[in-house]
mmCIF file of N, CA and C in Angstrom:
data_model
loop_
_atom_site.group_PDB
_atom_site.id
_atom_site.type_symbol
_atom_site.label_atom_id
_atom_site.label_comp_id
_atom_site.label_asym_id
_atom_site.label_seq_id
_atom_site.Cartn_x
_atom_site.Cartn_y
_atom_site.Cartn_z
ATOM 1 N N UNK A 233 89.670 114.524 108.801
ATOM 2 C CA UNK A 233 90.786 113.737 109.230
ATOM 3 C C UNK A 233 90.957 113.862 110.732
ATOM 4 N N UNK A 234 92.013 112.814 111.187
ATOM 5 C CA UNK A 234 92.038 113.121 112.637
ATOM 6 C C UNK A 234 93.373 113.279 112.853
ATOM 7 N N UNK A 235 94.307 113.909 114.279
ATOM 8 C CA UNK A 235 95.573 114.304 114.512
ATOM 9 C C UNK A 235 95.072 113.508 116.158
ATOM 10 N N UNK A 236 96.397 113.108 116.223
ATOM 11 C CA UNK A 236 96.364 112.155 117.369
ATOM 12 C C UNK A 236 98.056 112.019 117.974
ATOM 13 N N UNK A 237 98.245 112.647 119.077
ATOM 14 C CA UNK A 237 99.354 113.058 119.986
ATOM 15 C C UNK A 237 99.232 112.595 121.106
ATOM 16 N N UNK A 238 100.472 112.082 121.274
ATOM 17 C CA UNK A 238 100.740 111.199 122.219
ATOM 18 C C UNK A 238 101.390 111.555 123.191
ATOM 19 N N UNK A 239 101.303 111.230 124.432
ATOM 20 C CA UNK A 239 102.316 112.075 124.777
ATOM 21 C C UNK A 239 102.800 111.315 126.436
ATOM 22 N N UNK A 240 103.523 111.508 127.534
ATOM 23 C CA UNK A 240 103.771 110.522 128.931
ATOM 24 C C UNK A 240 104.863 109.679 128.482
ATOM 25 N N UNK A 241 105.535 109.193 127.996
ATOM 26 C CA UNK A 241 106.637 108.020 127.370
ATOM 27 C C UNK A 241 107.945 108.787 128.378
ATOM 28 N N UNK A 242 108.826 107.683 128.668
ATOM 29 C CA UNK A 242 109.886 108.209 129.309
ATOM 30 C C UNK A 242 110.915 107.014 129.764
ATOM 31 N N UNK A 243 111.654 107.528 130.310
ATOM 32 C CA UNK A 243 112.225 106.369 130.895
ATOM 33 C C UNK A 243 112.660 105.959 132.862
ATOM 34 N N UNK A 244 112.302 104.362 132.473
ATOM 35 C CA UNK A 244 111.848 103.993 134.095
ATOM 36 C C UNK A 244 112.776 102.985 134.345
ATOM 37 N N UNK A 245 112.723 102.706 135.601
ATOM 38 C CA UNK A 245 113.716 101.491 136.477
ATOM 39 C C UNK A 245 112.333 100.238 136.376
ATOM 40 N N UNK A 246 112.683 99.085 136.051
ATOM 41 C CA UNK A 246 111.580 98.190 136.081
ATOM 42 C C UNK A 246 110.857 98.308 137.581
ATOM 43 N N UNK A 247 109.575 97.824 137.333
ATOM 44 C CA UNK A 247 108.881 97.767 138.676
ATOM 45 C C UNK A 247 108.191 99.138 138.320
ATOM 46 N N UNK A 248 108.513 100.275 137.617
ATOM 47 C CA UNK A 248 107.800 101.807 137.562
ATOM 48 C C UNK A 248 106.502 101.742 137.262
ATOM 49 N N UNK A 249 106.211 103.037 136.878
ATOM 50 C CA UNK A 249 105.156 103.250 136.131
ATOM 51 C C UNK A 249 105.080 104.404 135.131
ATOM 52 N N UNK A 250 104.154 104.131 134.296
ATOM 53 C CA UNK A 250 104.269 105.435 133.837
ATOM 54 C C UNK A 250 102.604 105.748 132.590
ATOM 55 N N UNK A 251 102.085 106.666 132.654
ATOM 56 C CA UNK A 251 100.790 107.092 131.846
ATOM 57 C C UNK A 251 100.903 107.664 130.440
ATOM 58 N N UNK A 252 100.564 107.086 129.895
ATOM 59 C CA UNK A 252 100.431 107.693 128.343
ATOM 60 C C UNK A 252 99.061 108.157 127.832
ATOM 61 N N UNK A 253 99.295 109.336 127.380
ATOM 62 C CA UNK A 253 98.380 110.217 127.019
ATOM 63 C C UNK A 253 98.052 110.119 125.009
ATOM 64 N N UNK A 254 97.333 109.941 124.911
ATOM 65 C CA UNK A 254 96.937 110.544 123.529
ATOM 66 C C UNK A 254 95.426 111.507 123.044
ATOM 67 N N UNK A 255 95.877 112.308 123.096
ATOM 68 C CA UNK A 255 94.719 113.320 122.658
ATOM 69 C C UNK A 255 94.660 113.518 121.043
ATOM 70 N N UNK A 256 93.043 113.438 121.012
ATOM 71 C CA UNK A 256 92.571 113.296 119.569
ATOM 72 C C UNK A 256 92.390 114.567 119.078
ATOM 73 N N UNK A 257 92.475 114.956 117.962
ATOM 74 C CA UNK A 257 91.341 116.139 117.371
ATOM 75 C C UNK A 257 90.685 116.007 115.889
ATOM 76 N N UNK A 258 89.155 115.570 115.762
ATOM 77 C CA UNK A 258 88.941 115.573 114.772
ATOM 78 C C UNK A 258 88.698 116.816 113.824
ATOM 79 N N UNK A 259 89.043 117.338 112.423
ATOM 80 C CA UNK A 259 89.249 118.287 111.927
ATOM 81 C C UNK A 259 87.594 117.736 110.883
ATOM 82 N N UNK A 260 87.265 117.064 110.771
ATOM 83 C CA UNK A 260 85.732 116.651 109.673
ATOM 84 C C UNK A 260 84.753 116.403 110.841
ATOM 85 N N UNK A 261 83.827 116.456 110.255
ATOM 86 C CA UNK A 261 82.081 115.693 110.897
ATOM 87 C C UNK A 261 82.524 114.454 110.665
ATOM 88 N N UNK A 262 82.679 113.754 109.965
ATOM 89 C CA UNK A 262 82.712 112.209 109.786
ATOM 90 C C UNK A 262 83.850 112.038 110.868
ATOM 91 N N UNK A 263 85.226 112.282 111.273
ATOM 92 C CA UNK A 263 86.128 111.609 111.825
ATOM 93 C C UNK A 263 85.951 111.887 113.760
ATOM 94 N N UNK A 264 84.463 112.619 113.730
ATOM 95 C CA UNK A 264 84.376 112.779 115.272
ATOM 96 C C UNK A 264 83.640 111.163 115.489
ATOM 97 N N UNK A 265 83.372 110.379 114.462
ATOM 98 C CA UNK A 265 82.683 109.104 114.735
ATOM 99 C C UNK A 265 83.895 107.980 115.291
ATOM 100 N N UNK A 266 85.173 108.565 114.794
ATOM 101 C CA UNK A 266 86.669 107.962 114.691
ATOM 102 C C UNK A 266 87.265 107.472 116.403
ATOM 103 N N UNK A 267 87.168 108.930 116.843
ATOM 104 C CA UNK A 267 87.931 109.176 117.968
ATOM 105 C C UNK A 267 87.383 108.604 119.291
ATOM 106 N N UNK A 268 86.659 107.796 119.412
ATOM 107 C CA UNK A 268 86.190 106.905 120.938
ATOM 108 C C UNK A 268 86.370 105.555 120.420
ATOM 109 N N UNK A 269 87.308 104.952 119.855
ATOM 110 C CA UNK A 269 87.095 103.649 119.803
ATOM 111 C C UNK A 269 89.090 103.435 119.481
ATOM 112 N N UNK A 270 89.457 103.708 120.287
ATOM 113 C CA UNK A 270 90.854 103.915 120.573
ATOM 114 C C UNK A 270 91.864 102.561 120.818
ATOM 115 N N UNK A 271 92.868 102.266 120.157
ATOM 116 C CA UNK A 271 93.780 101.669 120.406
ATOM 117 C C UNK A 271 95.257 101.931 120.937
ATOM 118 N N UNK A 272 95.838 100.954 121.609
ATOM 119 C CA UNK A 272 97.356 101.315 121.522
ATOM 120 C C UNK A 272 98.258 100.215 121.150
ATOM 121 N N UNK A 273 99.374 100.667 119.962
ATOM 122 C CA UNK A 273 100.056 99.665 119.744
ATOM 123 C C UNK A 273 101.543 100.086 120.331
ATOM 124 N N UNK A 274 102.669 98.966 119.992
ATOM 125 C CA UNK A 274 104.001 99.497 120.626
ATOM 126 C C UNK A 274 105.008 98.643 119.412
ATOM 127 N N UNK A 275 105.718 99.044 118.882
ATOM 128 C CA UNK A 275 106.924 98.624 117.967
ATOM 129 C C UNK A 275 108.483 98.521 118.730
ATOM 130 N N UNK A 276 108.717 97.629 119.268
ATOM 131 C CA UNK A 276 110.973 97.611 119.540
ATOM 132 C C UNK A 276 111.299 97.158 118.591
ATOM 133 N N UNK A 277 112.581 97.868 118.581
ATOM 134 C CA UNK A 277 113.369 97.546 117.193
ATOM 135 C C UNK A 277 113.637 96.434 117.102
ATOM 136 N N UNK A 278 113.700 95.887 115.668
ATOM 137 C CA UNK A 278 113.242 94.640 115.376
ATOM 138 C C UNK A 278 112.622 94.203 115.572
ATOM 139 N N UNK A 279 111.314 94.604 115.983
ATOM 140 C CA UNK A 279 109.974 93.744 116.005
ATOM 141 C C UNK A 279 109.178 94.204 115.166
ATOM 142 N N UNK A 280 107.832 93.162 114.833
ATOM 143 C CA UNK A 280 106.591 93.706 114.507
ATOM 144 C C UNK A 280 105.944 94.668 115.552
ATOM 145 N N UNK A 281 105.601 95.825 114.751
ATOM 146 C CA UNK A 281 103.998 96.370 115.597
ATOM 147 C C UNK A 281 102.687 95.434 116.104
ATOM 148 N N UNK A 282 103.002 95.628 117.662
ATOM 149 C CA UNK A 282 102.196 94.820 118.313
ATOM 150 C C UNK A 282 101.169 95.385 118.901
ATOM 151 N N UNK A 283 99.599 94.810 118.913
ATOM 152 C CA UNK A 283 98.501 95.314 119.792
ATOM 153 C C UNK A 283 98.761 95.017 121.230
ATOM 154 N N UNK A 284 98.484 96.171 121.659
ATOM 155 C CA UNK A 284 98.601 96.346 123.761
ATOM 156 C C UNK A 284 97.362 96.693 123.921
ATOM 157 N N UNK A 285 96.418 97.158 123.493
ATOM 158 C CA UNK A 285 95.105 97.620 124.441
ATOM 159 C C UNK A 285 94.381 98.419 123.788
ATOM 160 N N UNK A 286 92.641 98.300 124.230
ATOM 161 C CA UNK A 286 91.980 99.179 123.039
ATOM 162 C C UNK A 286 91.060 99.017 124.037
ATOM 163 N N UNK A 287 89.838 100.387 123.303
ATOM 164 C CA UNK A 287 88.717 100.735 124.267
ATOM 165 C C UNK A 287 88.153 101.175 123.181
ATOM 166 N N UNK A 288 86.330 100.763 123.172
ATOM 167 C CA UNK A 288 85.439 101.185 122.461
ATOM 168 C C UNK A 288 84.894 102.729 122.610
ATOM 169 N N UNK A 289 83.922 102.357 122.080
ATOM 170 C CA UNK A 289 82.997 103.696 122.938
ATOM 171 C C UNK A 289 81.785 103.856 123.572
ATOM 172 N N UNK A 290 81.655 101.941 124.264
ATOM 173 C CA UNK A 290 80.842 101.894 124.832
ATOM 174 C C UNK A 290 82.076 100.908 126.548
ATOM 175 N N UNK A 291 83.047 101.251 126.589
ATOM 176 C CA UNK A 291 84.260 101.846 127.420
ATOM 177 C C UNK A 291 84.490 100.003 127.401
ATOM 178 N N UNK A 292 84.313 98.948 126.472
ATOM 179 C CA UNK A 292 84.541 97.904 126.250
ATOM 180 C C UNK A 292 86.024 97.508 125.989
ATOM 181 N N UNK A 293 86.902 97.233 127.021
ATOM 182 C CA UNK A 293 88.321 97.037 126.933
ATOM 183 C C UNK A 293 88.839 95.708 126.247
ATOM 184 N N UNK A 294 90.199 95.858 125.738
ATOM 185 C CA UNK A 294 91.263 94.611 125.286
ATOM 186 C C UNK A 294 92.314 94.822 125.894
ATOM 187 N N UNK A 295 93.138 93.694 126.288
ATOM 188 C CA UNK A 295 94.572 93.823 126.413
ATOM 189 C C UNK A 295 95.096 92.820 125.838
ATOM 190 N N UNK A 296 96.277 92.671 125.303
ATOM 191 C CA UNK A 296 97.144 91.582 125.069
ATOM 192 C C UNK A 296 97.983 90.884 126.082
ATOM 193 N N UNK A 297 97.917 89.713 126.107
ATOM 194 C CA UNK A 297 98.154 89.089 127.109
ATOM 195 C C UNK A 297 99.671 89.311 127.644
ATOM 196 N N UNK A 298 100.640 89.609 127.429
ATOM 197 C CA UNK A 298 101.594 90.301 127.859
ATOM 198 C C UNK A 298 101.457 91.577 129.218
ATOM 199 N N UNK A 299 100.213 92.394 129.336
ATOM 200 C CA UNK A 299 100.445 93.447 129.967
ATOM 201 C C UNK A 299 99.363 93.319 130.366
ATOM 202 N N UNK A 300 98.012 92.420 130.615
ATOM 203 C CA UNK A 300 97.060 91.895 131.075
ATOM 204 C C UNK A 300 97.170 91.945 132.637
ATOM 205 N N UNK A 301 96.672 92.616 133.572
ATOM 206 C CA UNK A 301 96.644 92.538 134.943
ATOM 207 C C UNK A 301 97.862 94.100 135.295
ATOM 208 N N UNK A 302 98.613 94.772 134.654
ATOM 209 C CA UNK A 302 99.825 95.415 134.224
ATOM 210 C C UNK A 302 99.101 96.714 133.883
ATOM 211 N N UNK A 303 98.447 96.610 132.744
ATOM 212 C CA UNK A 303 98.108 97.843 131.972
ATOM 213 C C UNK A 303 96.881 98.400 132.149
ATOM 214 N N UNK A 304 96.267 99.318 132.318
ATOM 215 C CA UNK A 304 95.285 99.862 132.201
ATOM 216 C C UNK A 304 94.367 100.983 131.290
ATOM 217 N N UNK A 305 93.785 100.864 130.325
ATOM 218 C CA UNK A 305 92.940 102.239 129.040
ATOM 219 C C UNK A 305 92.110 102.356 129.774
ATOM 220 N N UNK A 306 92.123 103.715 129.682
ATOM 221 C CA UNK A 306 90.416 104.817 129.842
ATOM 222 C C UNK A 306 90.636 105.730 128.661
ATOM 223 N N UNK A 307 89.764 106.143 128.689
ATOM 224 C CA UNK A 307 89.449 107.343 128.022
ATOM 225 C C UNK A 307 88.485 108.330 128.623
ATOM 226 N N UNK A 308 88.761 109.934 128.363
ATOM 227 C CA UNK A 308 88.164 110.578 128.743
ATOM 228 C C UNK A 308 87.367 111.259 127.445
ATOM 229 N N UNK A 309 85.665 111.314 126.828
ATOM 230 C CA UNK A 309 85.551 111.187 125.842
ATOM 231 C C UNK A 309 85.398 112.644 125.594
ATOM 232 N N UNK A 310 84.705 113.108 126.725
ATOM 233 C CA UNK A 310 84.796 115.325 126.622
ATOM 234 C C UNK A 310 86.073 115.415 126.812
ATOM 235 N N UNK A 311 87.278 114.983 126.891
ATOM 236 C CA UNK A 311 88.262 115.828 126.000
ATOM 237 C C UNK A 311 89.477 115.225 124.759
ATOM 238 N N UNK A 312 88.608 114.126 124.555
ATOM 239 C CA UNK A 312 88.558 113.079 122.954
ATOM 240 C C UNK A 312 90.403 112.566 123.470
ATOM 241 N N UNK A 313 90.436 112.215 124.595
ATOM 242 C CA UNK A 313 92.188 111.373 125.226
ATOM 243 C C UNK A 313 91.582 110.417 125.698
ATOM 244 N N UNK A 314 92.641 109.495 125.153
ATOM 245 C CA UNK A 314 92.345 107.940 126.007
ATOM 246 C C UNK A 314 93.843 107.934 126.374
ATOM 247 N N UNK A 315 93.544 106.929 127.253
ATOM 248 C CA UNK A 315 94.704 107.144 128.405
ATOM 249 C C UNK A 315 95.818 105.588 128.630
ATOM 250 N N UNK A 316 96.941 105.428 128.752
ATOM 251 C CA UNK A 316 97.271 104.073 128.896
ATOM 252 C C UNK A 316 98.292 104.096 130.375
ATOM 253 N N UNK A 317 97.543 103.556 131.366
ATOM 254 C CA UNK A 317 97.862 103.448 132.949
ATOM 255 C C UNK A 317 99.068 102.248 132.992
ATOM 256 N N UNK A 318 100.031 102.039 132.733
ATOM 257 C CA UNK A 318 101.043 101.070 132.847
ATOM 258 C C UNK A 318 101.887 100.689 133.835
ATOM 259 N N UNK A 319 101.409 100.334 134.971
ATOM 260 C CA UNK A 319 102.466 99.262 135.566
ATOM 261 C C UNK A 319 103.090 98.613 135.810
ATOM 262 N N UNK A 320 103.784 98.500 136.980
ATOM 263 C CA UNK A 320 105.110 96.736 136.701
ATOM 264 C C UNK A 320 105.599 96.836 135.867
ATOM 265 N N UNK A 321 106.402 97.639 135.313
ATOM 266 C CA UNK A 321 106.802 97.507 134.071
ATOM 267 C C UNK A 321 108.013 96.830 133.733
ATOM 268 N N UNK A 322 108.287 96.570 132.892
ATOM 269 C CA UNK A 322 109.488 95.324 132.633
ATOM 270 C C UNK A 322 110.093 95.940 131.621
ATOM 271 N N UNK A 323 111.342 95.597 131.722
ATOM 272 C CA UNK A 323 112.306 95.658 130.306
ATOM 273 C C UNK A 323 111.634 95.578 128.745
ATOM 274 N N UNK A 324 111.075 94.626 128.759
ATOM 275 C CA UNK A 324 110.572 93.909 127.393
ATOM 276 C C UNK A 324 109.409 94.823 127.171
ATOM 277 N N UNK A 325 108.903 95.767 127.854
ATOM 278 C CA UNK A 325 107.650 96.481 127.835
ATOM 279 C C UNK A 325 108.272 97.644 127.266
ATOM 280 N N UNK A 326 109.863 98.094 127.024
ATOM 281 C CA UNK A 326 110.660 99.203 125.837
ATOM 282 C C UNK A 326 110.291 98.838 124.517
ATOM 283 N N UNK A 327 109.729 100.107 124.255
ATOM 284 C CA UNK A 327 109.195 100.347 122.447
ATOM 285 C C UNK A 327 108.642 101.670 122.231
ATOM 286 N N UNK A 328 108.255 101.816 121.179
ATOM 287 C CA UNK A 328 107.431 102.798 120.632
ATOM 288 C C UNK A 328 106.334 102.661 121.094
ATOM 289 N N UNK A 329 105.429 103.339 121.690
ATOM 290 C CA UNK A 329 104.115 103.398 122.309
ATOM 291 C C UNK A 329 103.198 104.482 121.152
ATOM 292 N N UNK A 330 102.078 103.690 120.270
ATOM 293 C CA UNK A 330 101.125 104.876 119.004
ATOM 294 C C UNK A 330 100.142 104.525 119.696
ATOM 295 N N UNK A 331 99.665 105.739 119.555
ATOM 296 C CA UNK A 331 97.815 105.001 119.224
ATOM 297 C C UNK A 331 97.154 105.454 118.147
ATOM 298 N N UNK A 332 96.206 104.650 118.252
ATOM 299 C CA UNK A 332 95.446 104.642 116.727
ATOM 300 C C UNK A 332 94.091 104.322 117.260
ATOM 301 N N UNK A 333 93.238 105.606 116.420
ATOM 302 C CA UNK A 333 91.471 105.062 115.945
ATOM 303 C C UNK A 333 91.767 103.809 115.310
ATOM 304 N N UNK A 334 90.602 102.580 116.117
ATOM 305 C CA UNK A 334 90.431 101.142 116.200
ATOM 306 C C UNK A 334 90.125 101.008 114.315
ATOM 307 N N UNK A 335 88.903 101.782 114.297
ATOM 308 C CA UNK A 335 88.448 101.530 113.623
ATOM 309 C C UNK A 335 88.732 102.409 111.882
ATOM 310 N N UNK A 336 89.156 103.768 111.879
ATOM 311 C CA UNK A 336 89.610 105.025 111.090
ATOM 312 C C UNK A 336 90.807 104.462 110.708
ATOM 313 N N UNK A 337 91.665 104.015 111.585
ATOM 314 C CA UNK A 337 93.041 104.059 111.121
ATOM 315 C C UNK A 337 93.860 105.098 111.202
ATOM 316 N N UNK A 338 93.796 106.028 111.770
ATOM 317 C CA UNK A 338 95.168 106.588 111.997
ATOM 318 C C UNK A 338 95.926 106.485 113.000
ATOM 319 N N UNK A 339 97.165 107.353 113.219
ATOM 320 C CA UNK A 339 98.059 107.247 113.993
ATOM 321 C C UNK A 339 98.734 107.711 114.623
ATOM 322 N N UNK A 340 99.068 107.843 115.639
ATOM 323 C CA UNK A 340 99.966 108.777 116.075
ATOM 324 C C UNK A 340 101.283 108.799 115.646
ATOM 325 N N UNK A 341 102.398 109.794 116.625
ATOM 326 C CA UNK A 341 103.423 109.977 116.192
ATOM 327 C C UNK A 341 104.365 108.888 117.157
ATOM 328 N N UNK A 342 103.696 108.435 118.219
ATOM 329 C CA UNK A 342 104.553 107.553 118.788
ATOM 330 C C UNK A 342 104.879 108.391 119.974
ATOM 331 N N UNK A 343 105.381 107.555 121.488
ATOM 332 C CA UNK A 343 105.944 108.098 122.429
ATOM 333 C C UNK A 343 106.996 107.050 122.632
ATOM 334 N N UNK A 344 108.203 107.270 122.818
ATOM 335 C CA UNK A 344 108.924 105.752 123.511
ATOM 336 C C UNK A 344 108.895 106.034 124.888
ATOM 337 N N UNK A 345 109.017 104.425 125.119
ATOM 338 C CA UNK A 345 109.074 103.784 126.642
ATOM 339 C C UNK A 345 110.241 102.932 126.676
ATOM 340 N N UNK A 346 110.853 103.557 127.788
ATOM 341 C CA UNK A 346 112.038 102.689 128.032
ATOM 342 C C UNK A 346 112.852 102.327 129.098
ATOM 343 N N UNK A 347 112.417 101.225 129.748
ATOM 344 C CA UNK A 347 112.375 100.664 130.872
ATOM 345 C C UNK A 347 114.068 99.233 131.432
ATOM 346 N N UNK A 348 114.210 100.593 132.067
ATOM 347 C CA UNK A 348 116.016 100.110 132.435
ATOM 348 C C UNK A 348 115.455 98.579 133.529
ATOM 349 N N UNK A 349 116.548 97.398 133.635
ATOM 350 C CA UNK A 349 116.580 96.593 134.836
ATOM 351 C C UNK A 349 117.225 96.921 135.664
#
Protein backbone atom coordinates (compact mmCIF):
# COMPACT_ATOMS: atom_id res chain seq x y z
CA UNK A 1 0.00 0.00 0.00
CA UNK A 2 0.98 3.54 -0.18
CA UNK A 3 0.71 6.61 2.63
CA UNK A 4 0.79 9.91 1.04
CA UNK A 5 1.12 13.34 3.21
CA UNK A 6 0.64 16.39 2.29
CA UNK A 7 1.74 19.01 3.59
CA UNK A 8 2.54 23.52 2.69
CA UNK A 9 -1.44 24.57 2.67
CA UNK A 10 -2.05 27.82 4.52
CA UNK A 11 -3.47 30.87 4.28
CA UNK A 12 -2.63 33.86 1.76
CA UNK A 13 -3.66 37.48 0.60
CA UNK A 14 -4.47 36.94 -3.23
CA UNK A 15 -1.58 37.64 -5.54
CA UNK A 16 0.60 35.01 -2.87
CA UNK A 17 2.07 32.03 -3.15
CA UNK A 18 2.40 29.12 -1.66
CA UNK A 19 4.14 25.18 -2.20
CA UNK A 20 2.57 22.05 -1.47
CA UNK A 21 4.35 19.16 -0.55
CA UNK A 22 3.27 15.53 -0.70
CA UNK A 23 5.56 12.85 0.25
CA UNK A 24 4.94 9.25 -0.65
CA UNK A 25 5.89 6.03 1.13
CA UNK A 26 5.41 2.84 -0.42
CA UNK A 27 5.01 -0.01 2.28
CA UNK A 28 4.80 -3.24 -0.83
CA UNK A 29 7.13 -3.99 -3.95
CA UNK A 30 4.18 -3.53 -6.16
CA UNK A 31 3.09 0.11 -4.84
CA UNK A 32 6.83 1.54 -5.44
CA UNK A 33 5.47 1.24 -9.28
CA UNK A 34 2.50 3.71 -7.76
CA UNK A 35 4.40 6.63 -6.48
CA UNK A 36 5.95 8.67 -9.71
CA UNK A 37 2.95 9.20 -11.57
CA UNK A 38 1.38 11.78 -9.19
CA UNK A 39 -1.65 13.89 -9.16
CA UNK A 40 -3.25 16.82 -7.43
CA UNK A 41 -6.79 17.36 -6.85
CA UNK A 42 -8.64 20.26 -4.72
CA UNK A 43 -12.42 20.01 -3.28
CA UNK A 44 -14.38 23.74 -1.84
CA UNK A 45 -17.22 23.22 -0.12
CA UNK A 46 -19.83 22.55 -2.24
CA UNK A 47 -18.05 21.52 -5.00
CA UNK A 48 -17.01 18.50 -6.88
CA UNK A 49 -13.38 17.19 -6.50
CA UNK A 50 -11.56 18.79 -9.17
CA UNK A 51 -8.25 17.80 -11.21
CA UNK A 52 -5.36 20.68 -10.87
CA UNK A 53 -2.22 18.95 -12.08
CA UNK A 54 -0.39 15.69 -12.56
CA UNK A 55 3.10 14.44 -13.47
CA UNK A 56 4.16 11.10 -14.86
CA UNK A 57 7.24 9.42 -14.43
CA UNK A 58 8.64 10.25 -17.40
CA UNK A 59 8.19 14.17 -15.72
CA UNK A 60 5.15 14.53 -18.49
CA UNK A 61 2.90 17.38 -16.97
CA UNK A 62 -1.14 18.38 -16.88
CA UNK A 63 -2.81 21.30 -15.65
CA UNK A 64 -6.34 22.28 -15.67
CA UNK A 65 -7.07 25.15 -17.29
CA UNK A 66 -7.95 27.27 -14.36
CA UNK A 67 -4.29 27.41 -12.87
CA UNK A 68 -2.51 26.88 -16.28
CA UNK A 69 0.41 29.51 -16.54
CA UNK A 70 -0.29 29.86 -12.27
CA UNK A 71 0.69 26.46 -11.10
CA UNK A 72 3.57 24.52 -11.25
CA UNK A 73 4.34 20.07 -10.38
CA UNK A 74 7.70 18.59 -9.99
CA UNK A 75 8.56 15.91 -8.34
CA UNK A 76 11.51 14.85 -6.68
CA UNK A 77 11.62 10.96 -7.39
CA UNK A 78 14.80 9.98 -4.70
CA UNK A 79 12.69 11.24 -2.13
CA UNK A 80 9.18 9.79 -3.70
CA UNK A 81 7.50 14.04 -3.15
CA UNK A 82 5.99 15.73 -5.86
CA UNK A 83 5.63 19.13 -5.37
CA UNK A 84 2.75 21.79 -6.30
CA UNK A 85 4.50 25.49 -6.97
CA UNK A 86 1.28 27.82 -6.90
CA UNK A 87 1.10 31.26 -7.83
CA UNK A 88 -1.14 34.32 -8.36
CA UNK A 89 -3.28 32.95 -6.38
CA UNK A 90 -6.91 33.90 -6.28
CA UNK A 91 -9.76 33.51 -4.00
CA UNK A 92 -11.46 30.77 -6.03
CA UNK A 93 -8.09 28.79 -5.84
CA UNK A 94 -9.54 28.08 -1.62
CA UNK A 95 -10.10 24.28 -1.15
CA UNK A 96 -8.82 21.19 -0.05
CA UNK A 97 -5.56 20.53 -1.81
CA UNK A 98 -4.99 15.87 -2.01
CA UNK A 99 -2.87 14.20 -3.95
CA UNK A 100 -3.20 11.05 -5.33
CA UNK A 101 -1.13 8.14 -7.30
CA UNK A 102 -2.53 8.90 -11.04
CA UNK A 103 -2.71 5.68 -11.59
CA UNK A 104 -2.99 3.31 -7.80
CA UNK A 105 -5.49 5.49 -6.49
CA UNK A 106 -4.81 6.61 -3.33
CA UNK A 107 -4.92 9.57 -1.34
CA UNK A 108 -3.94 11.82 0.74
CA UNK A 109 -5.22 13.45 3.76
CA UNK A 110 -5.64 16.81 2.19
CA UNK A 111 -3.96 20.28 2.97
CA UNK A 112 -6.33 23.43 2.79
CA UNK A 113 -5.62 26.54 0.91
CA UNK A 114 -7.10 29.56 1.66
CA UNK A 115 -6.70 32.56 -0.11
CA UNK A 116 -8.18 35.94 1.45
CA UNK A 117 -9.00 39.14 -1.29
Amino acid sequence: QVQLVESGGGSVQAGGSLRLSCAASAFTYSAMFCIHDMSWYRQAPGKEREFVSGIDSDSITRYADAVKGRFTISQDKAKNTVYLQMNSLKPEDTAMYYCKTTRCTYWGQGTQVTVSS
